[in-house]
XYZ file of C-alpha atoms in Angstrom:
222
model
C 0.000 0.000 0.000
C 1.141 3.551 -0.712
C 2.691 5.241 2.330
C 2.760 8.967 3.059
C 5.411 10.176 5.481
C 3.448 13.037 6.968
C 4.967 15.865 9.004
C 2.637 18.017 11.070
C 2.093 21.585 9.794
C 3.609 20.803 6.421
C 3.034 20.610 2.705
C 2.361 16.877 2.971
C -1.243 17.780 3.779
C -1.671 18.422 0.060
C -0.598 14.865 -0.747
C -3.180 13.424 1.636
C -5.819 15.644 0.036
C -4.909 14.520 -3.489
C -5.062 10.863 -2.463
C -8.497 11.458 -0.974
C -9.632 13.101 -4.210
C -8.262 10.138 -6.186
C -9.767 7.626 -3.748
C -6.424 5.804 -3.543
C -5.862 3.687 -0.391
C -2.873 4.818 1.643
C -1.345 4.652 5.070
C 0.171 7.517 7.051
C 3.332 7.529 9.116
C 3.236 10.652 11.229
C 6.174 12.753 12.393
C 6.180 15.748 14.726
C 8.305 18.868 14.418
C 10.728 19.781 17.171
C 8.768 22.263 19.328
C 11.760 24.620 19.624
C 13.391 24.502 16.196
C 10.235 23.534 14.247
C 12.431 21.215 12.181
C 11.481 17.704 11.140
C 12.753 14.875 13.352
C 15.892 12.960 12.291
C 13.809 9.824 11.691
C 12.715 11.255 8.349
C 16.295 11.018 7.093
C 15.944 7.252 7.158
C 13.329 7.687 4.425
C 14.955 10.451 2.367
C 18.441 11.989 2.836
C 17.093 15.531 3.226
C 14.814 14.489 6.087
C 11.914 16.591 4.879
C 8.248 16.039 4.087
C 6.314 15.249 1.967
C 7.751 11.907 0.967
C 5.813 8.934 -0.336
C 6.688 5.299 -0.913
C 4.859 3.456 -3.657
C 5.822 0.127 -5.216
C 9.349 0.391 -3.842
C 9.904 3.939 -5.062
C 10.634 6.833 -2.724
C 9.423 10.155 -4.123
C 9.962 13.591 -2.553
C 8.944 17.174 -3.435
C 5.273 18.140 -3.599
C 5.191 18.898 -7.326
C 6.950 15.661 -8.274
C 4.644 13.657 -6.013
C 1.511 15.250 -7.443
C 2.743 14.705 -11.008
C 3.481 11.050 -10.223
C 0.158 10.393 -8.501
C -1.839 12.041 -11.272
C -0.033 10.048 -13.975
C -0.473 6.783 -12.130
C -3.913 7.041 -10.565
C -5.947 9.809 -12.192
C -8.487 8.996 -14.904
C -8.347 12.415 -16.539
C -10.409 14.240 -13.945
C -7.678 16.201 -12.129
C -5.118 16.945 -14.856
C -5.233 17.648 -18.590
C -3.749 15.127 -21.047
C -0.024 15.311 -21.670
C 0.989 17.073 -24.857
C -1.755 19.687 -24.633
C -1.461 23.439 -23.918
C -3.578 22.870 -20.806
C -1.028 20.357 -19.491
C 1.739 22.919 -19.964
C -0.255 25.353 -17.835
C -0.864 22.622 -15.289
C 2.895 21.952 -15.095
C 3.551 25.675 -14.776
C 1.438 25.999 -11.624
C 2.963 22.825 -10.155
C 6.391 24.491 -10.336
C 5.264 28.053 -9.649
C 3.768 27.146 -6.267
C 7.111 26.273 -4.696
C 9.517 28.041 -7.025
C 7.928 31.513 -7.049
C 4.939 31.805 -4.698
C 6.390 30.308 -1.527
C 9.793 32.095 -1.222
C 8.391 35.561 -0.355
C 5.868 33.979 2.031
C 8.687 32.118 3.743
C 10.784 35.291 3.953
C 7.805 37.072 5.492
C 7.594 34.415 8.178
C 11.345 34.584 8.833
C 11.289 38.390 9.110
C 8.409 38.275 11.591
C 10.186 35.689 13.704
C 13.391 37.722 13.726
C 11.489 40.811 14.829
C 9.744 38.925 17.639
C 12.572 36.634 18.731
C 13.773 36.868 22.353
C 17.080 38.729 22.540
C 18.910 41.313 24.573
C 17.479 44.809 25.094
C 20.184 46.369 22.931
C 19.934 43.853 20.081
C 16.150 43.902 19.690
C 15.795 47.353 18.023
C 18.568 46.489 15.567
C 16.942 43.163 14.682
C 13.558 44.805 14.283
C 15.001 47.483 12.030
C 16.696 44.907 9.787
C 13.561 42.747 9.638
C 11.388 45.773 8.905
C 13.696 46.944 6.137
C 13.706 43.495 4.570
C 9.921 43.416 4.577
C 9.323 46.923 3.287
C 11.929 46.956 0.514
C 11.734 43.381 -0.800
C 9.316 40.943 0.829
C 6.107 42.995 0.799
C 6.518 44.253 -2.797
C 7.207 40.707 -3.970
C 4.193 39.403 -2.082
C 1.968 42.050 -3.636
C 3.296 41.208 -7.107
C 2.854 37.435 -6.868
C -0.430 37.450 -5.005
C -1.887 39.990 -7.402
C -0.834 37.708 -10.241
C -2.520 34.691 -8.621
C -5.622 36.733 -7.848
C -5.892 37.767 -11.512
C -5.423 34.160 -12.659
C -8.263 33.011 -10.426
C -10.554 35.807 -11.611
C -11.199 34.021 -14.904
C -12.773 30.740 -13.742
C -12.029 30.465 -10.025
C -9.448 27.726 -10.712
C -5.835 27.806 -11.855
C -6.210 25.519 -14.893
C -9.361 25.471 -17.000
C -12.850 25.854 -15.645
C -12.851 23.010 -13.108
C -11.014 22.007 -9.941
C -7.835 19.981 -10.481
C -4.540 18.866 -8.995
C -2.911 22.228 -9.800
C -5.334 23.805 -7.346
C -4.189 21.336 -4.687
C -0.568 22.327 -5.299
C -1.431 26.022 -5.160
C -3.537 25.646 -2.015
C -0.610 25.899 0.400
C 0.745 29.273 -0.808
C -2.782 30.664 -1.145
C -3.742 29.608 2.380
C -0.434 30.938 3.666
C -1.111 34.233 1.866
C -4.400 34.614 3.710
C -2.605 34.001 7.006
C 0.663 35.911 6.535
C 0.553 38.517 3.811
C -1.726 41.149 5.337
C -3.269 41.530 1.876
C -6.377 39.369 2.306
C -8.786 42.262 1.772
C -7.121 43.016 -1.590
C -7.312 39.428 -2.861
C -11.006 38.604 -3.272
C -10.460 35.801 -5.770
C -7.770 34.181 -3.642
C -10.032 34.430 -0.580
C -12.928 32.843 -2.491
C -10.622 30.099 -3.789
C -9.467 29.247 -0.274
C -13.040 29.112 0.967
C -14.062 26.799 -1.876
C -11.246 24.320 -1.456
C -11.692 24.133 2.303
C -15.286 23.026 1.773
C -14.373 20.060 -0.403
C -15.161 16.720 1.282
C -11.758 15.271 0.317
C -9.977 18.280 1.845
C -11.847 17.710 5.097
C -11.137 13.982 5.103
C -7.428 14.703 4.642
C -7.480 17.012 7.666
C -9.219 14.340 9.719
C -6.533 11.806 8.833
C -3.497 14.080 8.919
C -4.562 16.490 11.631
C -5.016 20.276 11.487
C -2.140 22.473 10.417
C -1.249 26.064 11.157
C -0.049 28.529 8.526
C 0.398 31.654 10.595
């Protein structure tokens, strides 16, 4: 049976959701982040050298990286419902969003989180104003403009049909769910992203999304 190595508060939630949408049987091996460092436990390195999640095992193959996992699962188990056929313009767009989610959308969201943690980290009285100034400068001159650019782009893409590829829900929307949910939690731009907000509301109402949360547990994006 297919196994998902699932880390709490992680992108592996998307893999569980896709498997629920595909109605593919799977088992979960759960791992918990270190409460202080928030890093994955060393046990994950026994599965994949980087010790990160998501990772799946299927028929003796170990596959990491969300986009690669989604591409693999769609090719193996989908019947044409969640991804366009290969060799079509729609499939090129599908592949684009699979890569865009982690390659372009997530970096500024991650930098936003890092800057906020630096600004709020415990440190000496004299160091704190310096750290806050550096973090604030990073946000105002680079992170926030990049967030506005990318989230505006995603918002415009969703304005056409409400989905990222074509006029129906698909696996590209699952891949894009994590940065869009994180945007609602971290960016401070929620009121300027009506199509992103509506997208997040729609996906969170899907029965398969809810089943994945029941199996994997809730996750925080703030």
